[in-house]
Short mmCIF file of C-alpha atoms in Angstrom, two decimals:
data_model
loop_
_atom_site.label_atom_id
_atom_site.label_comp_id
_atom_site.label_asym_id
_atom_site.label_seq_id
_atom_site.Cartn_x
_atom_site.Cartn_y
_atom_site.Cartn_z
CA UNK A 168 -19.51 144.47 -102.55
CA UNK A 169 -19.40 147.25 -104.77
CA UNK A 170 -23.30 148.89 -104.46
CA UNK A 171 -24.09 149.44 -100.32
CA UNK A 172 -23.36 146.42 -98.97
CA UNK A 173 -26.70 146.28 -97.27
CA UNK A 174 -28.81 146.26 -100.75
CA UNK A 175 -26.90 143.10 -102.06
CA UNK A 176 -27.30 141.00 -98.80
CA UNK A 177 -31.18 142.47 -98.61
CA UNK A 178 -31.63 141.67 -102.21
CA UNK A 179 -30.37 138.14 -102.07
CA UNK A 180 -32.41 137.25 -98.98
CA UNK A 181 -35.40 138.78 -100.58
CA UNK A 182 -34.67 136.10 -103.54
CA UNK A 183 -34.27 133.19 -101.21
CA UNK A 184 -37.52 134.12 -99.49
CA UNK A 185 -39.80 134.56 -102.76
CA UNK A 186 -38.26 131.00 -103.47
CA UNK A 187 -40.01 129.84 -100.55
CA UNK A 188 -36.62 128.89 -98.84
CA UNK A 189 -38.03 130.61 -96.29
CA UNK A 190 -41.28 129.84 -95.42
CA UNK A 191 -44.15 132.82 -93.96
CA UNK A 192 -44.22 132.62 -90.18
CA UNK A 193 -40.01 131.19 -90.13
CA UNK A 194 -37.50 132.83 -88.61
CA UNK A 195 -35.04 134.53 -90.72
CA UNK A 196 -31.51 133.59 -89.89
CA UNK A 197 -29.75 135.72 -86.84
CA UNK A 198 -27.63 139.15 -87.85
CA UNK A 199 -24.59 136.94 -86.72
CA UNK A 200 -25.45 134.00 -89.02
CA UNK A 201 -25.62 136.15 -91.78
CA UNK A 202 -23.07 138.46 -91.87
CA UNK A 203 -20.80 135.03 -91.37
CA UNK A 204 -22.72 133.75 -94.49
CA UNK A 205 -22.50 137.16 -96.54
CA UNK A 206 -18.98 137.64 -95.23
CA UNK A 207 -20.18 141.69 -93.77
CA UNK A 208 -20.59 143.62 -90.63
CA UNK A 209 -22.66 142.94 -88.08
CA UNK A 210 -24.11 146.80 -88.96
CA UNK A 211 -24.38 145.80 -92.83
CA UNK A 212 -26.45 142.57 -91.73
CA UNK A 213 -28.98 144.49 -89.81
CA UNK A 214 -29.12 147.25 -92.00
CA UNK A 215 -29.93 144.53 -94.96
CA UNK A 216 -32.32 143.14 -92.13
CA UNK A 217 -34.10 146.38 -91.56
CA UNK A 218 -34.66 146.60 -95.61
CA UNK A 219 -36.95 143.97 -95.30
CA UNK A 220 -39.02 145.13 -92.16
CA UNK A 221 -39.48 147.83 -94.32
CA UNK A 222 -40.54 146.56 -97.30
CA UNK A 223 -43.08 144.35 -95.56
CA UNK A 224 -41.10 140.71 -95.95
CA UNK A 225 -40.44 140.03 -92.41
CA UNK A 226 -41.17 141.25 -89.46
CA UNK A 227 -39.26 141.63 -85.83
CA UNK A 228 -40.86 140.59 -82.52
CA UNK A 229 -39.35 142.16 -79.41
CA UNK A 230 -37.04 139.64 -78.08
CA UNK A 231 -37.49 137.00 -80.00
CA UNK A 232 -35.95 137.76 -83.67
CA UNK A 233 -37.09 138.61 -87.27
CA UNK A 234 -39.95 136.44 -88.86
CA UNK A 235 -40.94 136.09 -92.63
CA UNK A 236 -44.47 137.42 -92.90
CA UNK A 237 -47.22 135.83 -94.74
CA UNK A 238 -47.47 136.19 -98.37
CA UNK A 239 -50.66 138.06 -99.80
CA UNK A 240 -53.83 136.44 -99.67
CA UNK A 241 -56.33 136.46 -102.52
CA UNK A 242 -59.37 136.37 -99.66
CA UNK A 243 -62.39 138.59 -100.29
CA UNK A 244 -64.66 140.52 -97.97
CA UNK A 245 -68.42 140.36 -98.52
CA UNK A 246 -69.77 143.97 -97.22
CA UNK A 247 -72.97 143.28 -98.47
CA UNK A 248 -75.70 142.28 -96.17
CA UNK A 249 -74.12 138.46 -95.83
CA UNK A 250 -75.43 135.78 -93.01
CA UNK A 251 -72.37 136.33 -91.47
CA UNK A 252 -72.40 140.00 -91.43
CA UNK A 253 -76.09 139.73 -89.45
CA UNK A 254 -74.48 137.62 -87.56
CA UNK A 255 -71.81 140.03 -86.61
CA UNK A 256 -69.25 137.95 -88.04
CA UNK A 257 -66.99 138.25 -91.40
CA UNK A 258 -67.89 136.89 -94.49
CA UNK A 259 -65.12 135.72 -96.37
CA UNK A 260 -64.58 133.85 -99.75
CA UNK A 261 -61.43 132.64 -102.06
CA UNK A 262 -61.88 132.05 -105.79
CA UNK A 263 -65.26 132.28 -105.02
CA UNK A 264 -65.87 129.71 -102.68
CA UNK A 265 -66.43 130.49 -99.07
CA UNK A 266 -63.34 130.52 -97.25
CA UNK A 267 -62.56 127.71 -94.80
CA UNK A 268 -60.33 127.62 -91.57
CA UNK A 269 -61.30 128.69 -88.17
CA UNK A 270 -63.59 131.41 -89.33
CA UNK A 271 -64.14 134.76 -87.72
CA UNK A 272 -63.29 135.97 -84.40
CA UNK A 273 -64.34 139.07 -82.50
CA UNK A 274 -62.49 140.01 -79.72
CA UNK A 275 -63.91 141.66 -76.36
CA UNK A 276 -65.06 145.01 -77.11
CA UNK A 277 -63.23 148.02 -74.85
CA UNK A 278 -65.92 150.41 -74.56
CA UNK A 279 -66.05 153.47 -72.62
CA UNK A 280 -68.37 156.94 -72.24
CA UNK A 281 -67.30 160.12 -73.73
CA UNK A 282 -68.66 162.92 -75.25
CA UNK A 283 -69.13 163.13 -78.70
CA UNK A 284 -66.55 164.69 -80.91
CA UNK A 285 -67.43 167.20 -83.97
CA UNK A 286 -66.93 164.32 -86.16
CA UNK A 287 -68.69 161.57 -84.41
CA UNK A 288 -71.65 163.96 -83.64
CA UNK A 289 -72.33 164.93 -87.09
CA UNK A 290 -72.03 161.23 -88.16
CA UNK A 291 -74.50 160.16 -85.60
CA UNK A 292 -77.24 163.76 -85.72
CA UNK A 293 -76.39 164.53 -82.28
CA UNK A 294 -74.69 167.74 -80.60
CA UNK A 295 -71.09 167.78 -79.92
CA UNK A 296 -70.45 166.74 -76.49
CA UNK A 297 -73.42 164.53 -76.40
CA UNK A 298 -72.69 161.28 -74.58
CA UNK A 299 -71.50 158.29 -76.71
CA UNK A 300 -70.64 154.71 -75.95
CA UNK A 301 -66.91 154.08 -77.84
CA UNK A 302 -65.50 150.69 -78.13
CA UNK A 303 -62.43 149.23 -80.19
CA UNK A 304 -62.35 145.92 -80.88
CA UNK A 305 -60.66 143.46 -83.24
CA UNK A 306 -61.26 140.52 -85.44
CA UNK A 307 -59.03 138.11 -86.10
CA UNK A 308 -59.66 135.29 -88.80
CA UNK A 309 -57.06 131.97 -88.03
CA UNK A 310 -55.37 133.77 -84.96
CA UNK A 311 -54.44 136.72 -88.47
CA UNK A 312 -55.52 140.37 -87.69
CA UNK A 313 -58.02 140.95 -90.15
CA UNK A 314 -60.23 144.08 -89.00
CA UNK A 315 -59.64 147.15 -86.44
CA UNK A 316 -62.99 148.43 -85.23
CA UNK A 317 -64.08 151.58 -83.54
CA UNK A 318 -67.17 152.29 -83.43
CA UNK A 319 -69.55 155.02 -81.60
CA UNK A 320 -73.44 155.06 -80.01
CA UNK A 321 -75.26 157.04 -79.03
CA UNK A 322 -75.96 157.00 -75.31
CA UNK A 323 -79.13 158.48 -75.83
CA UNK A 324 -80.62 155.58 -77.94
CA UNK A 325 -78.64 152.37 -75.35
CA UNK A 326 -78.15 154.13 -72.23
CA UNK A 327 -79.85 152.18 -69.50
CA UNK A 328 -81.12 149.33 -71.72
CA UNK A 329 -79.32 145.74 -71.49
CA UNK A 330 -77.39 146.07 -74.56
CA UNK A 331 -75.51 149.63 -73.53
CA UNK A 332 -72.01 147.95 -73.27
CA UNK A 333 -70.98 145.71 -76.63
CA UNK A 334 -69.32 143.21 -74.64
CA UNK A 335 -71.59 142.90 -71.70
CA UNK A 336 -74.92 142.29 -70.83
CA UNK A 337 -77.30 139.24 -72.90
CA UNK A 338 -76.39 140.17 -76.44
CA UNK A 339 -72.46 140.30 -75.30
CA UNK A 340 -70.46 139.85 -78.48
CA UNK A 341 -73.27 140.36 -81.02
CA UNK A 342 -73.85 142.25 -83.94
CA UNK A 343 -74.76 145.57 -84.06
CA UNK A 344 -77.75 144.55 -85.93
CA UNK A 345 -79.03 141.79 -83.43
CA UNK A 346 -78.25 144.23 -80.29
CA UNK A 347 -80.49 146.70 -81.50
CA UNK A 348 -83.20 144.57 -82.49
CA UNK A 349 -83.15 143.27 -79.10
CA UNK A 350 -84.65 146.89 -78.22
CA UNK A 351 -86.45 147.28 -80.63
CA UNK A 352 -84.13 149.64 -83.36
CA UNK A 353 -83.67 147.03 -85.82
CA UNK A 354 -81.27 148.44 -88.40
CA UNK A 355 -83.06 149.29 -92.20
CA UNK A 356 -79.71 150.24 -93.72
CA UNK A 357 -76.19 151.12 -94.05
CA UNK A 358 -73.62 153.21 -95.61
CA UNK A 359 -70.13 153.06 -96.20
CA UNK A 360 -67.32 155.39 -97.33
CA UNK A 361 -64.02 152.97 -98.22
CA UNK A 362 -60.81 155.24 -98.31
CA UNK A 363 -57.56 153.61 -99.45
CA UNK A 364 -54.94 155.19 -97.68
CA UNK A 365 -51.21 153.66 -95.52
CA UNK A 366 -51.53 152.34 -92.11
CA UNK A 367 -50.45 154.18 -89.02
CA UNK A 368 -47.80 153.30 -87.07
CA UNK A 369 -50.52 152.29 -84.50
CA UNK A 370 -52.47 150.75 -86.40
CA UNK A 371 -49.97 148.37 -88.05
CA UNK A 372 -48.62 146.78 -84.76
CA UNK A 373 -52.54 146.35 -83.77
CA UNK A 374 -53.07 144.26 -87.82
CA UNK A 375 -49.45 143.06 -87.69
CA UNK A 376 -48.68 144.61 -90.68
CA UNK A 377 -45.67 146.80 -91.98
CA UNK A 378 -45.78 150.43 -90.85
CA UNK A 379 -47.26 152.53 -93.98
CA UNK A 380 -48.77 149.42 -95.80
CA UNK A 381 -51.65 150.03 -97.43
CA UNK A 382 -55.24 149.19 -95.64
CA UNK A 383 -58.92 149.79 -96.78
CA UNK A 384 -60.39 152.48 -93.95
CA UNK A 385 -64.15 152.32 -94.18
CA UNK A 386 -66.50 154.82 -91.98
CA UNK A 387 -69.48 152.69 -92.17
CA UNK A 388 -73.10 154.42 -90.02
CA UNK A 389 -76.03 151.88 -89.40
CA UNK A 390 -79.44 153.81 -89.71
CA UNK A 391 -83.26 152.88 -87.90
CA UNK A 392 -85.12 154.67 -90.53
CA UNK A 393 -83.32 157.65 -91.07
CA UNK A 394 -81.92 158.25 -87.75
CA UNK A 395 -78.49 156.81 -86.99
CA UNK A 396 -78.20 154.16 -85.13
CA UNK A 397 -74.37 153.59 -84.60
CA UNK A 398 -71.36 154.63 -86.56
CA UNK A 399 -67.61 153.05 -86.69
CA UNK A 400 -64.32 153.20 -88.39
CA UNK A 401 -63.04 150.12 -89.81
CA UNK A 402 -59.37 149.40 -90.86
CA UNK A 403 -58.86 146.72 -93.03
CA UNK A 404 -55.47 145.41 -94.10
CA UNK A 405 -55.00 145.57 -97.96
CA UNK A 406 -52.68 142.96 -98.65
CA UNK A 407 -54.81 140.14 -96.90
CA UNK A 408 -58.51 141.33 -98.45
CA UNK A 409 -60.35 142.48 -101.58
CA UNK A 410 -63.95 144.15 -100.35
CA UNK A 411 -66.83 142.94 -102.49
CA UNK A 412 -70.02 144.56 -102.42
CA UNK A 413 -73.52 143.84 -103.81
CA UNK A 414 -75.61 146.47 -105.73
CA UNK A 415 -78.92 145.22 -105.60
CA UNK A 416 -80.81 146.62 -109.51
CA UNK A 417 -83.63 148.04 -108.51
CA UNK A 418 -86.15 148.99 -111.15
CA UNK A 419 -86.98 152.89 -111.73
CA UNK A 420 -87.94 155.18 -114.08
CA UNK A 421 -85.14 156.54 -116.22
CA UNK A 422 -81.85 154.80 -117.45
CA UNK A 423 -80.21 152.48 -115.82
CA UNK A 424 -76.85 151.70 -113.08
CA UNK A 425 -74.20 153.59 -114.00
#
Protein backbone atom coordinates (compact mmCIF):
# COMPACT_ATOMS: atom_id res chain seq x y z
CA UNK A 1 0.00 0.00 0.00
CA UNK A 2 2.81 2.13 -0.50
CA UNK A 3 2.59 4.80 2.80
CA UNK A 4 2.25 2.42 6.30
CA UNK A 5 -0.31 0.32 5.59
CA UNK A 6 -2.06 1.25 8.78
CA UNK A 7 -2.55 5.15 7.74
CA UNK A 8 -4.43 4.19 4.44
CA UNK A 9 -6.87 1.63 6.08
CA UNK A 10 -7.21 4.34 9.21
CA UNK A 11 -7.69 7.08 6.75
CA UNK A 12 -10.35 5.41 4.69
CA UNK A 13 -12.38 4.32 7.71
CA UNK A 14 -12.08 7.75 9.10
CA UNK A 15 -13.82 8.87 5.60
CA UNK A 16 -16.55 6.29 5.80
CA UNK A 17 -17.30 7.37 9.36
CA UNK A 18 -17.47 11.33 8.75
CA UNK A 19 -19.93 10.08 5.93
CA UNK A 20 -22.06 8.86 8.56
CA UNK A 21 -21.68 5.21 7.22
CA UNK A 22 -21.04 4.63 10.49
CA UNK A 23 -23.22 5.96 12.82
CA UNK A 24 -21.94 7.40 16.76
CA UNK A 25 -22.60 4.65 19.28
CA UNK A 26 -22.11 1.57 16.12
CA UNK A 27 -19.76 -0.83 16.21
CA UNK A 28 -16.93 -0.55 13.89
CA UNK A 29 -16.38 -3.66 11.88
CA UNK A 30 -14.09 -6.58 13.65
CA UNK A 31 -9.99 -6.51 12.97
CA UNK A 32 -10.82 -9.77 10.97
CA UNK A 33 -13.55 -8.16 8.82
CA UNK A 34 -11.36 -5.59 7.89
CA UNK A 35 -8.19 -6.70 7.13
CA UNK A 36 -10.37 -9.27 4.72
CA UNK A 37 -11.95 -6.02 3.31
CA UNK A 38 -8.55 -3.95 3.11
CA UNK A 39 -6.79 -7.10 1.97
CA UNK A 40 -3.84 -6.52 5.28
CA UNK A 41 -2.66 -8.14 8.41
CA UNK A 42 -4.46 -8.78 11.16
CA UNK A 43 -1.49 -6.39 12.97
CA UNK A 44 -2.04 -3.61 10.14
CA UNK A 45 -5.95 -3.73 10.93
CA UNK A 46 -5.53 -3.07 14.56
CA UNK A 47 -2.85 -0.80 14.23
CA UNK A 48 -5.28 1.30 11.69
CA UNK A 49 -7.88 0.52 14.57
CA UNK A 50 -5.80 1.95 17.32
CA UNK A 51 -5.35 5.30 15.02
CA UNK A 52 -8.71 6.02 15.65
CA UNK A 53 -8.93 5.33 19.52
CA UNK A 54 -6.44 7.77 19.39
CA UNK A 55 -7.67 10.36 17.55
CA UNK A 56 -10.94 10.29 19.47
CA UNK A 57 -13.33 8.51 16.55
CA UNK A 58 -14.08 5.37 18.27
CA UNK A 59 -13.64 3.95 21.19
CA UNK A 60 -12.93 0.14 22.59
CA UNK A 61 -14.95 -1.43 25.43
CA UNK A 62 -13.27 -4.34 27.19
CA UNK A 63 -14.72 -7.36 25.66
CA UNK A 64 -17.04 -6.23 23.63
CA UNK A 65 -15.27 -4.40 20.48
CA UNK A 66 -14.56 -0.86 19.09
CA UNK A 67 -17.52 1.71 18.97
CA UNK A 68 -17.80 5.02 16.91
CA UNK A 69 -18.07 7.80 19.45
CA UNK A 70 -20.44 10.60 19.32
CA UNK A 71 -19.79 13.48 17.17
CA UNK A 72 -19.29 17.00 18.93
CA UNK A 73 -22.10 18.64 20.37
CA UNK A 74 -22.80 22.35 20.03
CA UNK A 75 -24.51 22.23 23.83
CA UNK A 76 -23.72 25.13 26.16
CA UNK A 77 -23.23 25.34 29.90
CA UNK A 78 -24.91 28.16 31.82
CA UNK A 79 -22.39 28.86 34.94
CA UNK A 80 -24.21 31.71 35.84
CA UNK A 81 -26.55 31.60 38.72
CA UNK A 82 -29.35 29.52 36.48
CA UNK A 83 -32.65 27.76 38.17
CA UNK A 84 -31.05 24.76 37.50
CA UNK A 85 -27.77 25.53 38.98
CA UNK A 86 -29.81 26.44 42.52
CA UNK A 87 -31.25 23.56 41.97
CA UNK A 88 -28.08 21.64 41.87
CA UNK A 89 -28.68 20.57 38.50
CA UNK A 90 -27.05 21.60 34.92
CA UNK A 91 -28.28 24.15 32.87
CA UNK A 92 -27.93 23.46 29.41
CA UNK A 93 -28.97 25.18 26.06
CA UNK A 94 -28.44 24.54 22.05
CA UNK A 95 -28.72 27.42 19.59
CA UNK A 96 -30.03 29.12 22.33
CA UNK A 97 -32.88 27.28 23.29
CA UNK A 98 -32.86 25.17 26.38
CA UNK A 99 -31.73 21.84 25.69
CA UNK A 100 -34.23 18.96 25.76
CA UNK A 101 -33.75 15.14 26.51
CA UNK A 102 -33.61 13.52 29.84
CA UNK A 103 -32.00 16.43 31.54
CA UNK A 104 -29.42 16.32 34.27
CA UNK A 105 -28.37 13.61 36.45
CA UNK A 106 -26.26 13.57 39.59
CA UNK A 107 -24.97 10.54 40.67
CA UNK A 108 -24.50 9.37 44.47
CA UNK A 109 -21.89 11.37 45.98
CA UNK A 110 -18.68 9.17 47.52
CA UNK A 111 -17.71 11.21 50.33
CA UNK A 112 -15.25 10.54 52.91
CA UNK A 113 -13.17 12.51 55.97
CA UNK A 114 -9.68 13.56 55.52
CA UNK A 115 -7.56 16.15 56.43
CA UNK A 116 -7.15 19.00 54.47
CA UNK A 117 -4.40 19.25 51.97
CA UNK A 118 -2.14 22.58 51.42
CA UNK A 119 -4.26 23.24 48.51
CA UNK A 120 -7.68 22.54 49.73
CA UNK A 121 -6.88 24.41 53.04
CA UNK A 122 -5.88 27.58 51.50
CA UNK A 123 -8.95 27.38 49.17
CA UNK A 124 -11.26 26.90 52.03
CA UNK A 125 -9.18 29.54 55.06
CA UNK A 126 -8.54 26.64 57.15
CA UNK A 127 -5.14 24.99 58.46
CA UNK A 128 -3.66 22.15 56.68
CA UNK A 129 -4.74 19.02 58.19
CA UNK A 130 -7.99 20.43 59.26
CA UNK A 131 -10.81 17.94 58.77
CA UNK A 132 -12.74 18.09 55.43
CA UNK A 133 -15.68 16.21 54.02
CA UNK A 134 -14.44 15.02 50.16
CA UNK A 135 -16.85 13.59 47.77
CA UNK A 136 -16.61 12.78 43.88
CA UNK A 137 -19.46 12.53 42.09
CA UNK A 138 -20.68 12.62 38.48
CA UNK A 139 -23.30 14.00 36.23
CA UNK A 140 -24.44 12.52 33.45
CA UNK A 141 -26.91 14.29 30.93
CA UNK A 142 -28.88 11.34 28.54
CA UNK A 143 -26.93 8.38 30.25
CA UNK A 144 -23.46 10.95 28.43
CA UNK A 145 -20.73 11.86 31.05
CA UNK A 146 -20.97 15.41 31.18
CA UNK A 147 -19.24 16.67 34.56
CA UNK A 148 -16.54 15.06 37.10
CA UNK A 149 -16.96 16.64 40.52
CA UNK A 150 -14.80 16.79 43.57
CA UNK A 151 -15.48 18.88 45.85
CA UNK A 152 -14.26 19.68 49.64
CA UNK A 153 -16.06 21.07 53.17
CA UNK A 154 -15.18 21.96 55.74
CA UNK A 155 -15.95 19.70 58.68
CA UNK A 156 -15.91 22.47 60.89
CA UNK A 157 -18.89 24.36 59.27
CA UNK A 158 -21.25 20.51 58.54
CA UNK A 159 -19.83 18.30 61.03
CA UNK A 160 -22.63 17.01 63.18
CA UNK A 161 -25.46 18.85 61.37
CA UNK A 162 -27.95 16.76 59.01
CA UNK A 163 -26.47 17.79 55.85
CA UNK A 164 -22.60 16.57 56.75
CA UNK A 165 -22.65 13.74 54.07
CA UNK A 166 -23.82 15.03 50.29
CA UNK A 167 -25.61 11.98 49.63
CA UNK A 168 -27.20 11.26 52.92
CA UNK A 169 -29.27 12.67 55.36
CA UNK A 170 -32.76 15.08 54.27
CA UNK A 171 -31.11 17.27 51.67
CA UNK A 172 -29.47 13.90 50.02
CA UNK A 173 -28.64 14.81 46.45
CA UNK A 174 -29.07 18.60 46.69
CA UNK A 175 -27.26 21.49 45.81
CA UNK A 176 -24.65 22.88 47.59
CA UNK A 177 -26.61 25.98 47.80
CA UNK A 178 -29.94 24.41 49.23
CA UNK A 179 -27.80 22.13 51.81
CA UNK A 180 -26.38 25.00 53.35
CA UNK A 181 -29.32 27.04 53.56
CA UNK A 182 -30.88 24.27 55.31
CA UNK A 183 -28.36 25.37 58.25
CA UNK A 184 -28.49 28.38 57.91
CA UNK A 185 -25.05 29.35 55.52
CA UNK A 186 -26.91 30.29 52.56
CA UNK A 187 -24.31 30.89 49.86
CA UNK A 188 -23.85 35.00 48.74
CA UNK A 189 -21.39 34.13 45.98
CA UNK A 190 -19.08 32.25 43.89
CA UNK A 191 -15.93 32.15 42.02
CA UNK A 192 -14.50 30.26 39.38
CA UNK A 193 -11.08 29.73 37.75
CA UNK A 194 -11.75 27.73 34.15
CA UNK A 195 -8.35 26.17 32.95
CA UNK A 196 -8.29 24.53 29.51
CA UNK A 197 -5.98 21.86 29.67
CA UNK A 198 -6.03 17.53 28.20
CA UNK A 199 -7.76 14.99 30.19
CA UNK A 200 -6.03 12.42 32.31
CA UNK A 201 -5.93 9.09 31.63
CA UNK A 202 -8.29 8.78 34.69
CA UNK A 203 -10.28 11.11 34.03
CA UNK A 204 -11.16 10.18 30.42
CA UNK A 205 -12.40 6.57 31.18
CA UNK A 206 -14.58 8.32 34.14
CA UNK A 207 -16.19 11.17 30.93
CA UNK A 208 -15.75 8.46 28.28
CA UNK A 209 -13.66 10.46 26.38
CA UNK A 210 -10.27 9.89 24.46
CA UNK A 211 -7.19 9.91 26.70
CA UNK A 212 -5.56 13.60 26.32
CA UNK A 213 -8.77 15.25 24.84
CA UNK A 214 -9.25 18.44 25.78
CA UNK A 215 -11.74 19.31 28.92
CA UNK A 216 -12.62 22.68 30.68
CA UNK A 217 -11.17 22.14 34.57
CA UNK A 218 -12.88 24.73 36.70
CA UNK A 219 -11.89 25.19 40.63
CA UNK A 220 -15.05 26.83 41.55
CA UNK A 221 -15.29 27.99 45.94
CA UNK A 222 -18.88 28.92 47.22
CA UNK A 223 -18.56 31.78 49.90
CA UNK A 224 -21.23 32.77 53.15
CA UNK A 225 -20.10 36.27 53.24
CA UNK A 226 -16.59 36.11 52.90
CA UNK A 227 -15.86 32.91 54.50
CA UNK A 228 -15.80 29.82 52.29
CA UNK A 229 -18.27 27.71 52.35
CA UNK A 230 -17.22 24.71 50.08
CA UNK A 231 -14.78 24.39 47.27
CA UNK A 232 -14.59 21.69 44.22
CA UNK A 233 -12.87 20.82 41.07
CA UNK A 234 -14.91 20.36 38.11
CA UNK A 235 -13.87 18.58 34.82
CA UNK A 236 -15.81 19.26 32.00
CA UNK A 237 -15.42 17.55 28.64
CA UNK A 238 -14.60 20.08 25.80
CA UNK A 239 -15.88 18.51 22.86
CA UNK A 240 -19.53 18.05 24.29
CA UNK A 241 -19.84 21.84 26.03
CA UNK A 242 -19.21 25.56 25.51
CA UNK A 243 -19.38 27.37 29.25
CA UNK A 244 -21.44 30.55 29.14
CA UNK A 245 -21.34 32.92 31.81
CA UNK A 246 -23.30 36.07 32.80
CA UNK A 247 -21.59 39.39 33.83
CA UNK A 248 -24.14 41.19 35.51
CA UNK A 249 -23.21 45.56 34.59
CA UNK A 250 -23.25 46.98 37.59
CA UNK A 251 -23.15 50.74 37.75
CA UNK A 252 -19.92 52.53 39.39
CA UNK A 253 -17.99 55.35 39.29
CA UNK A 254 -15.33 55.36 36.62
CA UNK A 255 -15.35 53.74 33.05
CA UNK A 256 -16.93 50.99 32.22
CA UNK A 257 -16.54 46.64 31.66
CA UNK A 258 -13.61 45.98 30.12
Amino acid sequence: MGVAAYRTVAADLRRRIEQGEFDPGEPLPSRADIARAYGVGSNVAAAAVRALVDDGLAKGRAGVGVFVRERRSSSTMERSWTRQRLQGRLALSEGGREASGAGSVRGRPLSRTEPASPETARRLGIAATDPVVRSEYLLTRDSSPAMLCVSWEPLSITGGTPVALPGAGPMAGSSVIARMSSIGLPVTRSTETVTARFATREEADTLDIAPGAPVAAIERTYYGGEGPLETADLVIPGERFRLAYEIPAVPADGPGPA
